[in-house]
Amino acid sequence: MLLLQYTFINSAAPPPQPFPDDGFAPNVTSDSPGLVALPFGQQLLHLNFTAHHRHSKRAVDYNQYVCKGGELWDAIQEAFEGRGPLGPNFGPNELNNGWTESPITGGLGGLPPGWDLAFATFSGGGGSVPTEPQIKNLLTAQNKPFRNAQRAQVQTPTGARYQQYYVPSHKAILAKYVESPKYLLSQQGIPDAAIASRVPPLNRLSDMSWYTYSKYAANPADLRYIGHHYISNPESSDIIDYILRAAYHTNTPNVAWSGLQASINTDAGKALLATPNGLGVAWLVIHRAGVLGKRLPVARIWNANGFRCMLWDLVPQ
């Protein structure tokens, strides 16, 4: 069931205050004949939205994601001005503290439709789909005991896994499988306050992505694209599905490449940045601004026959 309320404004109008209580439009259900077409040059102004994922009892509030994405955008702009937090510089010692890195052969292997066309548009790579040995397909598993600064004793492995394609020739990172230590511990009911003492120092997706890309790229500052395919996280899926439904006036958001583009200046862009699959992009841009410079995250989303995809272009400013 999808319940929403909506109004439109021109994108040039002042941004709304978060979580307004306007009482403006009647509820419309996903069974209604068509949702909301989103014309170019307009954005959703106020959206009271609750999506119940069919595999979850949890409700996802679109307004909360827009608000959180706005806070992340503020943090990115502070980083542009040199006032943001710098990310730690991890090296082999941190990787060896609990992690095992294993190469996987087979190239890109079975990407959903659209990614071949996406790679052809990337700056770098000559408009071609990368092949081995251009690709570093790595599974990094948190499968060894480790130590951290908060607790003196050796910690039990969390079982976290990151599988990502690193493609310096195309200035790209493509995440295939993301399961962080923090997420796995939270699923065990461990409160956030206790999790920091139970994860290895190198644990966040943004730090793992940057460390590994930097290791293989001749010039890490050239990083331009970060993608996610086979997105299965229910929160990210709900936000992607809603935006595609609203933009394409459809109840079945099977939208092929090139999908929909959303700048961070729009509500849709902010909401996507705040999803679990967007947070790693936000923090990489914030923590690595000293190397990358000013980068504006621009999202593109599509749904390739049920495979939700998200591609971020880190546009230099």
Coordinates of C-alpha atoms in Angstrom, one line a residue:
M1 CA 0.0 0.0 0.0
L2 CA 1.4 3.4 -1.0
L3 CA -0.2 6.5 0.6
L4 CA 0.9 10.0 -0.4
Q5 CA 0.0 13.6 -0.4
Y6 CA 1.5 16.1 -2.8
T7 CA 1.7 19.6 -4.2
F8 CA 4.0 21.0 -6.9
I9 CA 6.0 24.1 -7.1
N10 CA 8.4 25.4 -9.7
S11 CA 12.0 24.4 -8.7
A12 CA 13.0 28.1 -8.5
A13 CA 10.7 28.7 -5.5
P14 CA 12.1 28.9 -2.0
P15 CA 12.6 25.4 -0.3
P16 CA 10.0 24.3 2.2
Q17 CA 10.5 23.8 5.9
P18 CA 10.8 20.1 6.7
F19 CA 7.8 18.2 7.8
P20 CA 5.1 20.8 7.0
D21 CA 1.5 20.2 8.1
D22 CA -0.4 21.8 5.3
G23 CA -3.5 19.5 4.9
F24 CA -3.5 20.3 1.2
A25 CA -4.5 17.2 -0.8
P26 CA -6.5 14.1 -0.3
N27 CA -4.7 10.7 0.0
V28 CA -4.2 8.8 -3.2
T29 CA -3.6 5.1 -3.2
S30 CA -1.4 3.1 -5.5
D31 CA -4.5 1.5 -6.8
S32 CA -5.7 4.8 -8.2
P33 CA -5.5 5.2 -12.0
G34 CA -2.0 6.8 -12.2
L35 CA 0.0 8.6 -9.6
V36 CA 1.7 12.0 -10.1
A37 CA 3.5 13.0 -13.3
L38 CA 6.5 15.0 -12.5
P39 CA 7.2 17.6 -15.2
F40 CA 10.7 18.8 -15.9
G41 CA 11.4 22.0 -14.0
Q42 CA 9.2 21.0 -11.1
Q43 CA 9.8 19.1 -8.0
L44 CA 7.7 17.6 -5.2
L45 CA 7.4 20.3 -2.6
H46 CA 5.6 18.7 0.3
L47 CA 5.3 15.0 0.4
N48 CA 3.7 13.0 3.2
F49 CA 4.7 9.6 2.1
T50 CA 4.6 6.2 3.9
A51 CA 5.7 3.1 1.9
H52 CA 5.2 -0.3 3.4
H53 CA 7.7 -2.7 1.8
R54 CA 6.1 -6.0 1.1
H55 CA 8.9 -7.9 2.9
S56 CA 9.0 -5.6 5.9
K57 CA 6.7 -4.2 8.6
R58 CA 8.7 -1.0 8.7
A59 CA 7.3 2.2 7.3
V60 CA 9.5 4.6 5.4
D61 CA 8.8 8.3 5.5
Y62 CA 9.9 10.1 2.4
N63 CA 9.9 13.5 4.2
Q64 CA 12.5 12.2 6.7
Y65 CA 14.8 11.2 3.9
V66 CA 14.4 14.6 2.2
C67 CA 15.2 16.3 5.5
K68 CA 18.2 14.0 6.3
G69 CA 19.5 14.5 2.7
G70 CA 19.3 18.2 3.3
E71 CA 21.5 17.9 6.3
L72 CA 24.0 15.8 4.3
W73 CA 24.0 18.5 1.6
D74 CA 24.7 21.1 4.3
A75 CA 27.7 19.0 5.4
I76 CA 28.9 18.6 1.9
Q77 CA 28.9 22.4 1.4
E78 CA 30.8 22.8 4.7
A79 CA 33.4 20.4 3.3
F80 CA 33.6 22.5 0.2
E81 CA 34.6 25.4 2.4
G82 CA 37.2 23.4 4.3
R83 CA 35.1 23.1 7.4
G84 CA 34.1 19.5 7.1
P85 CA 35.6 16.5 8.9
L86 CA 38.5 14.8 7.1
G87 CA 38.4 11.1 6.7
P88 CA 41.1 8.8 8.2
N89 CA 43.9 7.6 6.0
F90 CA 43.6 3.8 6.1
G91 CA 46.4 1.5 4.9
P92 CA 47.3 -2.2 4.7
N93 CA 47.6 -2.5 8.5
E94 CA 43.9 -1.5 8.9
L95 CA 42.8 -3.8 6.1
N96 CA 44.6 -6.7 7.7
N97 CA 43.0 -5.9 11.0
G98 CA 40.0 -8.3 10.6
W99 CA 39.5 -8.2 6.8
T100 CA 40.4 -10.6 4.0
E101 CA 40.5 -9.3 0.4
S102 CA 39.9 -11.9 -2.3
P103 CA 40.0 -11.2 -6.1
I104 CA 37.1 -12.6 -8.2
T105 CA 37.6 -13.4 -11.9
G106 CA 35.0 -13.0 -14.6
G107 CA 34.9 -9.3 -15.4
L108 CA 31.7 -7.4 -14.7
G109 CA 29.7 -10.6 -15.1
G110 CA 25.9 -10.4 -15.4
L111 CA 25.2 -6.7 -14.9
P112 CA 21.5 -5.7 -15.1
P113 CA 20.4 -4.0 -18.4
G114 CA 21.6 -0.5 -18.7
W115 CA 25.1 -0.7 -17.2
D116 CA 26.7 -1.3 -20.6
L117 CA 25.2 1.9 -21.8
A118 CA 26.1 3.6 -18.5
F119 CA 29.8 2.7 -18.9
A120 CA 29.7 4.0 -22.5
T121 CA 28.9 7.4 -21.2
F122 CA 31.6 7.6 -18.5
S123 CA 34.4 10.0 -19.0
G124 CA 37.5 7.9 -19.4
G125 CA 37.4 4.4 -20.9
G126 CA 36.9 5.6 -24.4
G127 CA 33.1 4.8 -24.4
S128 CA 33.7 1.1 -24.0
V129 CA 32.6 -1.4 -21.4
P130 CA 35.6 -2.3 -19.2
T131 CA 37.1 -5.8 -19.4
E132 CA 39.7 -7.6 -17.5
P133 CA 42.4 -6.6 -16.5
Q134 CA 40.9 -3.1 -16.3
I135 CA 38.5 -4.4 -13.6
K136 CA 39.4 -5.2 -10.0
N137 CA 36.5 -7.3 -8.7
L138 CA 37.1 -7.8 -5.0
L139 CA 35.3 -9.4 -2.2
T140 CA 36.4 -8.0 1.1
A141 CA 35.2 -10.0 4.1
Q142 CA 35.3 -9.2 7.8
N143 CA 36.1 -12.8 8.7
K144 CA 39.0 -12.5 11.1
P145 CA 39.3 -11.4 14.8
F146 CA 40.3 -7.8 15.2
R147 CA 41.2 -5.1 17.7
N148 CA 39.9 -1.5 18.0
A149 CA 40.7 1.4 20.2
Q150 CA 37.6 1.2 22.3
R151 CA 38.0 -2.3 23.7
A152 CA 41.3 -3.9 24.6
Q153 CA 40.3 -7.5 24.0
V154 CA 40.2 -9.2 20.6
Q155 CA 36.8 -8.9 18.9
T156 CA 34.8 -11.6 17.2
P157 CA 34.4 -11.2 13.4
T158 CA 31.1 -9.6 12.3
G159 CA 30.8 -11.5 9.0
A160 CA 30.4 -8.3 7.0
R161 CA 31.1 -8.3 3.3
Y162 CA 31.7 -5.8 0.6
Q163 CA 32.0 -6.9 -3.1
Q164 CA 32.8 -4.1 -5.4
Y165 CA 34.2 -3.5 -8.9
Y166 CA 37.0 -1.0 -9.0
V167 CA 37.5 0.4 -12.5
P168 CA 40.1 3.2 -12.5
S169 CA 40.2 3.2 -16.3
H170 CA 36.6 4.4 -16.2
K171 CA 37.0 6.4 -13.0
A172 CA 34.3 4.3 -11.4
I173 CA 33.4 2.1 -8.4
L174 CA 30.5 -0.3 -8.8
A175 CA 29.1 -1.9 -5.6
K176 CA 27.6 -5.3 -6.1
Y177 CA 27.2 -6.5 -2.5
V178 CA 27.2 -4.3 0.6
E179 CA 26.8 -5.7 4.1
S180 CA 28.5 -3.5 6.7
P181 CA 29.6 -4.5 10.2
K182 CA 27.3 -1.9 11.7
Y183 CA 24.3 -3.2 9.8
L184 CA 24.9 -6.8 10.9
L185 CA 25.4 -5.9 14.5
S186 CA 22.3 -3.7 14.5
Q187 CA 20.3 -6.7 13.2
Q188 CA 21.4 -8.6 16.3
G189 CA 19.7 -5.9 18.4
I190 CA 23.0 -4.2 19.6
P191 CA 22.3 -0.5 20.3
D192 CA 24.2 2.1 18.2
A193 CA 26.1 3.3 21.3
A194 CA 27.7 -0.1 21.7
I195 CA 28.4 -0.8 18.1
A196 CA 31.4 1.5 17.8
S197 CA 33.4 -0.7 20.2
R198 CA 32.5 -3.8 18.2
V199 CA 33.6 -3.0 14.7
P200 CA 37.1 -2.8 13.2
P201 CA 38.6 0.7 12.6
L202 CA 38.1 0.2 8.8
N203 CA 34.4 -0.6 8.6
R204 CA 32.4 2.0 6.6
L205 CA 31.6 1.6 2.9
S206 CA 32.9 5.1 2.1
D207 CA 36.3 4.3 3.7
M208 CA 36.6 0.9 2.2
S209 CA 35.7 2.2 -1.3
W210 CA 38.2 5.1 -1.0
Y211 CA 41.0 3.0 0.4
T212 CA 40.7 0.3 -2.3
Y213 CA 40.2 2.7 -5.2
S214 CA 43.2 4.7 -4.1
K215 CA 45.3 1.5 -4.1
Y216 CA 44.6 0.8 -7.7
A217 CA 44.1 4.2 -9.3
A218 CA 47.1 6.2 -10.7
N219 CA 45.3 9.4 -9.6
P220 CA 42.6 8.7 -7.0
A221 CA 41.3 12.3 -7.4
D222 CA 39.9 11.3 -10.8
L223 CA 37.2 9.2 -9.2
R224 CA 33.9 10.3 -10.9
Y225 CA 31.3 7.6 -10.6
I226 CA 29.9 5.4 -7.8
G227 CA 27.2 2.9 -8.7
H228 CA 25.0 0.3 -7.0
H229 CA 23.2 -2.5 -8.8
Y230 CA 21.0 -5.3 -7.6
I231 CA 19.8 -3.0 -4.8
S232 CA 17.8 -5.0 -2.3
N233 CA 17.8 -2.8 0.8
P234 CA 14.1 -2.2 1.5
E235 CA 14.5 1.4 2.4
S236 CA 16.5 2.3 -0.7
S237 CA 14.1 0.2 -2.8
D238 CA 11.0 2.0 -1.4
I239 CA 12.5 5.5 -2.1
I240 CA 13.6 4.5 -5.7
D241 CA 10.2 3.0 -6.5
Y242 CA 8.3 6.0 -5.2
I243 CA 10.3 8.5 -7.2
L244 CA 10.1 6.5 -10.4
R245 CA 6.3 6.1 -9.9
A246 CA 5.8 9.8 -9.4
A247 CA 8.0 10.9 -12.2
Y248 CA 6.8 8.5 -14.8
H249 CA 3.1 8.4 -14.0
T250 CA 3.1 4.6 -13.5
N251 CA 2.3 2.1 -10.8
T252 CA 4.9 -0.3 -12.1
P253 CA 8.3 1.5 -12.1
N254 CA 10.1 -0.7 -14.6
V255 CA 12.1 2.2 -16.0
A256 CA 15.0 1.4 -18.3
W257 CA 18.3 3.3 -18.6
S258 CA 18.8 6.2 -18.7
G259 CA 16.1 6.4 -16.1
L260 CA 15.7 9.6 -14.0
Q261 CA 18.4 12.1 -13.0
A262 CA 18.1 13.9 -9.7
S263 CA 20.4 16.7 -8.5
I264 CA 21.1 17.2 -4.8
N265 CA 19.3 20.5 -5.2
T266 CA 16.0 18.6 -5.6
D267 CA 13.9 16.8 -3.0
A268 CA 14.4 13.5 -4.9
G269 CA 18.2 13.9 -4.9
K270 CA 18.2 14.6 -1.2
A271 CA 16.1 11.6 -0.5
L272 CA 18.3 9.3 -2.5
L273 CA 21.4 10.7 -0.8
A274 CA 20.0 9.8 2.6
T275 CA 19.1 6.2 1.6
P276 CA 21.4 3.4 2.9
N277 CA 22.8 3.1 -0.7
G278 CA 23.4 6.9 -0.9
L279 CA 25.1 7.5 2.5
G280 CA 28.4 6.0 1.4
V281 CA 28.5 8.5 -1.5
A282 CA 27.7 11.4 0.8
W283 CA 30.4 10.6 3.3
L284 CA 33.0 9.9 0.7
V285 CA 32.4 13.3 -0.8
I286 CA 32.6 14.9 2.6
H287 CA 35.6 13.1 4.0
R288 CA 37.6 13.2 0.8
A289 CA 36.9 16.7 -0.3
G290 CA 40.6 17.6 0.4
V291 CA 41.6 15.2 -2.4
L292 CA 38.5 15.2 -4.7
G293 CA 37.8 18.9 -4.4
K294 CA 34.3 20.2 -4.7
R295 CA 32.0 17.5 -6.1
L296 CA 28.3 17.8 -6.6
P297 CA 26.6 14.3 -6.3
V298 CA 24.0 13.8 -9.1
A299 CA 22.0 10.6 -8.9
R300 CA 20.5 8.6 -11.7
I301 CA 18.1 5.8 -10.9
W302 CA 16.4 3.1 -13.1
N303 CA 14.7 -0.3 -12.7
A304 CA 16.1 -2.9 -15.0
N305 CA 13.5 -5.7 -15.0
G306 CA 13.2 -5.6 -11.3
F307 CA 16.8 -4.8 -10.6
R308 CA 16.9 -1.4 -9.0
C309 CA 20.0 0.6 -9.9
M310 CA 21.6 3.8 -8.6
L311 CA 24.5 5.7 -10.3
W312 CA 26.1 8.8 -8.8
D313 CA 28.1 11.2 -10.9
L314 CA 30.4 13.3 -8.7
V315 CA 30.4 16.4 -10.9
P316 CA 33.4 18.8 -10.4
Q317 CA 32.4 22.3 -9.4

